[in-house]
Coordinates of C-alpha atoms in Angstrom, one line a residue:
X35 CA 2.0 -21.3 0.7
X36 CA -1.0 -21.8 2.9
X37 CA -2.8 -25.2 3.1
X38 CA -6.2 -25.2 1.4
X39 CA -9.4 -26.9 3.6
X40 CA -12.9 -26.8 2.1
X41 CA -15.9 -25.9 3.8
X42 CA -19.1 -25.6 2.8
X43 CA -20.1 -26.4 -1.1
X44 CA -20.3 -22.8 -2.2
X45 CA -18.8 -23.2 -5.3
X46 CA -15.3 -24.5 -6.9
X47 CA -12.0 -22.9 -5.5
X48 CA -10.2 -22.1 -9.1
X49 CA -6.8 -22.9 -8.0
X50 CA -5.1 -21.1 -11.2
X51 CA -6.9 -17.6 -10.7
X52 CA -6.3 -17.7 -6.9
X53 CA -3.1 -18.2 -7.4
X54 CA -2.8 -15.2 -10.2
X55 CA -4.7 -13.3 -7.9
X56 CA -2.1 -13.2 -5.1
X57 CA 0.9 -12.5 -7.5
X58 CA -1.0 -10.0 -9.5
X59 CA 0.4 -6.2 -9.1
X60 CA -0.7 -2.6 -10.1
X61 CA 2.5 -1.1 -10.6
X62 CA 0.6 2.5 -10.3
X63 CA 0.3 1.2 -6.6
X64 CA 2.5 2.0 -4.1
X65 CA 0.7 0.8 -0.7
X66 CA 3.4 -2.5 -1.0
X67 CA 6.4 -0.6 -0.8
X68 CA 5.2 1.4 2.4
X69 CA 2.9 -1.4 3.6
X70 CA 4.5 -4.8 2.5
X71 CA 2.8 -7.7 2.5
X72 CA 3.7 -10.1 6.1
X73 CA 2.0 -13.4 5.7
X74 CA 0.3 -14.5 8.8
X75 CA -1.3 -18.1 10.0
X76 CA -3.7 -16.5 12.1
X77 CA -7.4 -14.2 11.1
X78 CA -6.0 -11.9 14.6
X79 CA -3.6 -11.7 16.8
X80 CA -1.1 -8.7 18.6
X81 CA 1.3 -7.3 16.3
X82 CA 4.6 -5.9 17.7
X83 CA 5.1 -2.4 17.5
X84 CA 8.9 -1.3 18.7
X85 CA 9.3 1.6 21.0
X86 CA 12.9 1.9 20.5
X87 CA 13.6 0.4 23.4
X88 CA 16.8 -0.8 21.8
X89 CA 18.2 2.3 22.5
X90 CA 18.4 2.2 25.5
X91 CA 21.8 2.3 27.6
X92 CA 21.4 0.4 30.4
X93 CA 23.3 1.4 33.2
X94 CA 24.5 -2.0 34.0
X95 CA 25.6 -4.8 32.3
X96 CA 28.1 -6.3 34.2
X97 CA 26.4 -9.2 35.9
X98 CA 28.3 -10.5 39.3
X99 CA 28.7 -14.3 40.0
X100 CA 26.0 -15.8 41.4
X101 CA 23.2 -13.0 40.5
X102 CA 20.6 -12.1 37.8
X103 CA 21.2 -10.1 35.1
X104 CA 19.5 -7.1 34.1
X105 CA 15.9 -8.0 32.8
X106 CA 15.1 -6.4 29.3
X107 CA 11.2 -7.0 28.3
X108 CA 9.6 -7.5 25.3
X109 CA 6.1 -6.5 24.6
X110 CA 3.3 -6.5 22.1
X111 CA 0.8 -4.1 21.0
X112 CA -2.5 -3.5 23.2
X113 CA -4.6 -3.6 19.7
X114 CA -4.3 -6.7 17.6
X115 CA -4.5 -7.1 13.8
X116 CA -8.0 -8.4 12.1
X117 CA -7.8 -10.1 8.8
X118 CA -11.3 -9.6 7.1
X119 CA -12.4 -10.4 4.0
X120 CA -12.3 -7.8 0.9
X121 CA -14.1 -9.4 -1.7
X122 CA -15.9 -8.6 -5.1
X123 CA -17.7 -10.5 -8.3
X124 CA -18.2 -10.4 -11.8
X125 CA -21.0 -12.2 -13.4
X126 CA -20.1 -13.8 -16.8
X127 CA -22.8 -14.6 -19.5
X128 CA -22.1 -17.7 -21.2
X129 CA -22.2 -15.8 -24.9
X130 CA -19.5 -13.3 -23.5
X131 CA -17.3 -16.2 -22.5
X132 CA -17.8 -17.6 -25.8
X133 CA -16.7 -14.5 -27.5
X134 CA -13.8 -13.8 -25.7
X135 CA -12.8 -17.7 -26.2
X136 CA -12.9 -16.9 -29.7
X137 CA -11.0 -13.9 -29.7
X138 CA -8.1 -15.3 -28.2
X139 CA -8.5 -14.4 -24.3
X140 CA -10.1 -15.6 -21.3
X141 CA -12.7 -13.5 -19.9
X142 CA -12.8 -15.4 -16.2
X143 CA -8.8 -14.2 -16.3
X144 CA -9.7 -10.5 -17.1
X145 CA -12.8 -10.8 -15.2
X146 CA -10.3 -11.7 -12.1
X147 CA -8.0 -9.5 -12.8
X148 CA -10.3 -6.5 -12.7
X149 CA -11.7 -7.5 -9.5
X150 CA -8.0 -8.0 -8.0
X151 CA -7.3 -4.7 -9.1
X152 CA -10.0 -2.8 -7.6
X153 CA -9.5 -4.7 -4.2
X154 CA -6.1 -3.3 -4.5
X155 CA -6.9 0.6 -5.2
X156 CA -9.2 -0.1 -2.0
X157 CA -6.2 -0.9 -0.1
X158 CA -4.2 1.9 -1.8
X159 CA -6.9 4.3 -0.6
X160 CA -7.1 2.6 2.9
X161 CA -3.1 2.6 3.2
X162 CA -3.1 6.5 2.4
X163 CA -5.3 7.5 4.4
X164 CA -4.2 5.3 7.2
X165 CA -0.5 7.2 6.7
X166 CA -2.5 10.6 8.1
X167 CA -3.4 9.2 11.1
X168 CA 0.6 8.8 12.3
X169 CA 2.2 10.8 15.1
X170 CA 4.5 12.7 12.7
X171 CA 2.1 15.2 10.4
X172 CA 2.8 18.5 9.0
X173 CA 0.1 20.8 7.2
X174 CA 1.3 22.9 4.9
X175 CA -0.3 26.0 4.3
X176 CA 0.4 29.4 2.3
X177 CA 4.1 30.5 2.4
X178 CA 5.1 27.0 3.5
X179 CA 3.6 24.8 0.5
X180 CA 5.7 23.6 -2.7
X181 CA 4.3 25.2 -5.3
X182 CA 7.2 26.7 -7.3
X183 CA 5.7 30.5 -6.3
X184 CA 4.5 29.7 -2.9
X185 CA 7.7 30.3 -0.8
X186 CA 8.3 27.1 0.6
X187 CA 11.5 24.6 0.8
X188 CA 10.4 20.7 0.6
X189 CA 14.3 19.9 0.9
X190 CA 14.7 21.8 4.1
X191 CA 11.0 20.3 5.0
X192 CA 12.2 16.4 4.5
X193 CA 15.9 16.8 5.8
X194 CA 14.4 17.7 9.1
X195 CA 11.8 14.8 8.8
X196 CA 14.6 12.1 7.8
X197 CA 16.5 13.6 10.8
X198 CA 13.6 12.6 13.0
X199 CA 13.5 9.5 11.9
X200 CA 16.9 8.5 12.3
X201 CA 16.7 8.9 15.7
X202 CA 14.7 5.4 15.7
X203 CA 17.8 3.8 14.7
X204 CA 17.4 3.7 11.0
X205 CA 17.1 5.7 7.8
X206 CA 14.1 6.5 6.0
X207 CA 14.3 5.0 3.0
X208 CA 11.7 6.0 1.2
X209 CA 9.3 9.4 -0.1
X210 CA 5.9 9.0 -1.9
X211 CA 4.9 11.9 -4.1
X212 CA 1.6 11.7 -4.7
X213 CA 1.0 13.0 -8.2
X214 CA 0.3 16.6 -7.7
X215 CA 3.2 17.3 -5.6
X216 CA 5.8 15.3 -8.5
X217 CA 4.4 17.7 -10.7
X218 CA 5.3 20.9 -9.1
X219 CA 8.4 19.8 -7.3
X220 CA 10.1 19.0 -11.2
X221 CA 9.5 22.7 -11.5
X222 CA 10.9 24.3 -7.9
X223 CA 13.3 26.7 -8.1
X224 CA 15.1 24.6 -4.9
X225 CA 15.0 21.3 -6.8
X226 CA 15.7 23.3 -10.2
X227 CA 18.8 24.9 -8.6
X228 CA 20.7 21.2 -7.8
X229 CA 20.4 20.4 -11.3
X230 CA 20.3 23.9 -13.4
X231 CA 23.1 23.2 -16.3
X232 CA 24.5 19.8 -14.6
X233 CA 26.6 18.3 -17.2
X234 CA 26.2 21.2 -19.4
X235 CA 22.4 20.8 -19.8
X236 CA 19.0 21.8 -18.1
X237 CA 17.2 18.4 -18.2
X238 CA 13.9 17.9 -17.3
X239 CA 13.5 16.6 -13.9
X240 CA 13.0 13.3 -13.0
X241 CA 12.2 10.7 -9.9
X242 CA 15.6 9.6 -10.5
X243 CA 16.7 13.1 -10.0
X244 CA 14.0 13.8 -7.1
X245 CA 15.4 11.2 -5.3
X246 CA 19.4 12.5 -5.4
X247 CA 18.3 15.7 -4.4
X248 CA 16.0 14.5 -1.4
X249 CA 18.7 12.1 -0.9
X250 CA 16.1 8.9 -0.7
X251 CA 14.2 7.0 -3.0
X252 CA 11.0 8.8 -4.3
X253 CA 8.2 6.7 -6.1
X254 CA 5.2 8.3 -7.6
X255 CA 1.6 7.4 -5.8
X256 CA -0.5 8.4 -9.5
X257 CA -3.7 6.2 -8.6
X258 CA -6.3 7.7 -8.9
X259 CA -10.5 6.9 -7.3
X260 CA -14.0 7.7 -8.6
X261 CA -16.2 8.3 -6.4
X262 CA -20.3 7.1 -7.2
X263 CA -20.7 10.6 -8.7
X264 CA -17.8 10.3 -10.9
X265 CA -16.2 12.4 -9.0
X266 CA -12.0 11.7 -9.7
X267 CA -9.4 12.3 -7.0
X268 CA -5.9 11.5 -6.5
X269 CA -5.3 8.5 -3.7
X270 CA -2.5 10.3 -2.5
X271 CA -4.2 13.3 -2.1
X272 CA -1.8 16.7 -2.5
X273 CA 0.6 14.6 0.3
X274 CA 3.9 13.6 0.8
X275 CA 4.9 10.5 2.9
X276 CA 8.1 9.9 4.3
X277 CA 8.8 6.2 5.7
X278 CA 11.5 3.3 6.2
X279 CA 10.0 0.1 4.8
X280 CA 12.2 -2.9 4.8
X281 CA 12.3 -4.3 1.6
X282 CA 12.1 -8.4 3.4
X283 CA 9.3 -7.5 6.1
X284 CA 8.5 -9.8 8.8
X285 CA 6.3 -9.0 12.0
X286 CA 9.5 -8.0 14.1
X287 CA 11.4 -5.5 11.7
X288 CA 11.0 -1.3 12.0
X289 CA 8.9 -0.7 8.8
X290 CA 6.2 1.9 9.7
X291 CA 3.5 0.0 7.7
X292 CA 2.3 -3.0 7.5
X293 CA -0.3 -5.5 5.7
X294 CA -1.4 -9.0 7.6
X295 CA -2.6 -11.3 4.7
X296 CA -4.2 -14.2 6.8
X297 CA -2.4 -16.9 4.9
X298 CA -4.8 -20.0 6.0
X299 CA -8.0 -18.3 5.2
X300 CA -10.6 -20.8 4.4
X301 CA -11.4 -21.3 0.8
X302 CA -8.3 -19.4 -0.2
X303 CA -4.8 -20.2 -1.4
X304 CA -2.5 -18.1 0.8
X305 CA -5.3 -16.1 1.9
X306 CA -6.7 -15.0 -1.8
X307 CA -9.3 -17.1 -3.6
X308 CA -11.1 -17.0 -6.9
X309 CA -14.8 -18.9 -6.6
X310 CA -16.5 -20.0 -9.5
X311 CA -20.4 -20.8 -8.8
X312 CA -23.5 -20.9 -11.6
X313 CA -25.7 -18.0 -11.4
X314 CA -28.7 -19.1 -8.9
X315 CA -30.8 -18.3 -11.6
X316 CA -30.1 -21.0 -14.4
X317 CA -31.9 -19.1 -16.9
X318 CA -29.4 -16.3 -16.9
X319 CA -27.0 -19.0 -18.4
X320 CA -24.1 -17.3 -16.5
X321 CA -21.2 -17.7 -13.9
X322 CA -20.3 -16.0 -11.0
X323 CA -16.7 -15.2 -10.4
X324 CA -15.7 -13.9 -6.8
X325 CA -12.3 -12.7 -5.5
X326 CA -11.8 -12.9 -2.2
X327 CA -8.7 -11.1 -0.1
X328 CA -8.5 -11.3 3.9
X329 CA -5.7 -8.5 5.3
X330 CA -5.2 -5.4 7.8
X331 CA -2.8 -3.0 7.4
X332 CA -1.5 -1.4 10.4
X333 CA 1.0 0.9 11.7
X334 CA 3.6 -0.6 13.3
X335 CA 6.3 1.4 13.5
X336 CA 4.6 5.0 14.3
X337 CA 8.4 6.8 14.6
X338 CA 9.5 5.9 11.1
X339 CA 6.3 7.7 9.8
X340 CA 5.7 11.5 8.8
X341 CA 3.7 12.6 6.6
X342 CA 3.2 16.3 4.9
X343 CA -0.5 17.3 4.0
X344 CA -1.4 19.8 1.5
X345 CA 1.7 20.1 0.3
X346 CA 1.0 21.8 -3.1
X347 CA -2.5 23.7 -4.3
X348 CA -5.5 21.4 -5.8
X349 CA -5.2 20.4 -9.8
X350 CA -8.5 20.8 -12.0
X351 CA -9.3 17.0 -12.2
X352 CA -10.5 16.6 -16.0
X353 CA -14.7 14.8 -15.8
X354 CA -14.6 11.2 -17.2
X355 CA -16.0 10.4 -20.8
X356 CA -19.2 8.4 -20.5
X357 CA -18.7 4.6 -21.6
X358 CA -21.7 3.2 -23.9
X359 CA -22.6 -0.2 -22.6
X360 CA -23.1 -2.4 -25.0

């Protein structure tokens, strides 16, 4: 864990919401399985990005007595990472705090873990849209798309896609669906076919059984963003994202995506922190609460990447009901 130093008095590091902050998890997330989480001691730096140079035969070995071997370089990336701060805050009246006290609950706790969770669907939308902008994309359009009646064959489409990424070195290990795409792909003829009356029965479809067909590990991406207009759209889009993601990341492994939490951050603990301050204006008789998150998410490993776009036709997205404030 990352040492805490104060600065400046701008309020009172709460060490047990900073540290729920950095555990906390949105399990309708699924930027940390393609972008995991590599702690770093620095705010920016060079991150290493492979160029398979590991393959490489070299065409001589064999070092003679009394000579140099064979030099084999290492080198980083031209573009370093840039931890920066994501941050939001809650205000909360001292009456509200009461009431929730009385009810059983902490209101700074939900208050932080509201704030947490909307940092993290700003990564989730950051890390999707970041996936598009890899070497390896294929549009899908018309005769080629997923829909069950549109003509085209997603097993075909992601056997060839895991075949190019094998020729990194390693094995794609994992395919995010964004929630559109599940949808029609538990009702393809191609995926229907591998499992029409297995066992004597016609199941419905699962991720379990998604992921035997497509012979890797699918997860669902099912968060979804409002826009100021209340406008609601799926993070995923209508995508599918084919990576390898080592489950143990460090800065030196083959994972296509990465996130660079800046582990010394100041005012943090491990590079998250929860501030508590009074509201400047003591007549309000409230407290601020600020969450504060410093990370970059990169790609570093562009081969073990591909991504297909528009893989299945737009769903009507259903208008949110409008909240009374009380």
């Amino acid at each position: 864990m990352g040492g805490f130093a104060p600065t400046l008095p701008i309020g009172t590091l709460n060490l047990a919401l900073s540290n729920f902050a950095r555990e906390f998890r949105n399990n309708n997330y699924v930027g940390d399985r393609i972008a995991p989480r590599v702690p770093v001691d620095r705010q920016s730096f060079q991150y290493i990005i492979f160029d398979q140079s590991n393959l490489r035969l070299d065409r001589n070995v064999v070092r003679a007595p009394g000579t140099s071997p064979q030099e084999d370089r290492m080198t980083y990336s031209a573009a370093p990472y840039m931890c920066v701060s994501h941050a939001l805050k809650a205000r909360i009246p001292y009456e509200s705090e009461k009431r929730s006290n009385e009810a059983g609950f902490s209101l700074r706790r939900s208050a932080t873990q509201r704030l947490i969770d909307k940092l993290n669907l700003s990564r989730e939308a950051y890390i999707a849209a970041l996936a598009l902008t890899g070497p390896n994309t294929t549009p899908l359009s018309g005769a080629s798309m997923w829909d069950p009646t549109a003509g085209g064959h997603p097993l075909i489409a992601v056997e060839g896609a895991k075949a190019a990424i094998a020729q990194t070195g390693v094995q794609a290990n994992l395919l995010i669906l964004s929630d559109p795409v599940f949808r029609a792909l538990k009702n393809h003829p191609d995926i229907l076919g591998r499992f029409l009356y297995k066992d004597g029965t016609s199941a419905a479809v699962t991720l379990g059984m998604l992921s035997e067909a497509f012979g890797v590990e699918c997860v669902l991406g099912s968060a979804i963003a409002e826009d100021k207009g209340g406008n609601r759209s799926y993070v995923w889009g209508l995508n599918a994202v084919l990576a390898y993601s080592q489950p143990v990341s460090s800065e030196a492994d083959l994972s296509a995506m990465k996130t660079f939490d800046w582990s010394e951050a100041p005012d943090t603990v491990g590079g998250y922190g929860v501030l508590e301050y009074p509201d400047p204006d003591l007549a309000a008789k409230a407290d601020i609460v600020a969450a504060d998150w410093y990370w970059d998410t990169r790609i570093t490993g562009p081969e073990t990447l591909y991504t297909f776009t528009n893989c299945v036709q737009a769903p009507t997205m259903i208008a949110p009901t409008a909240i009374t404030q009380f």
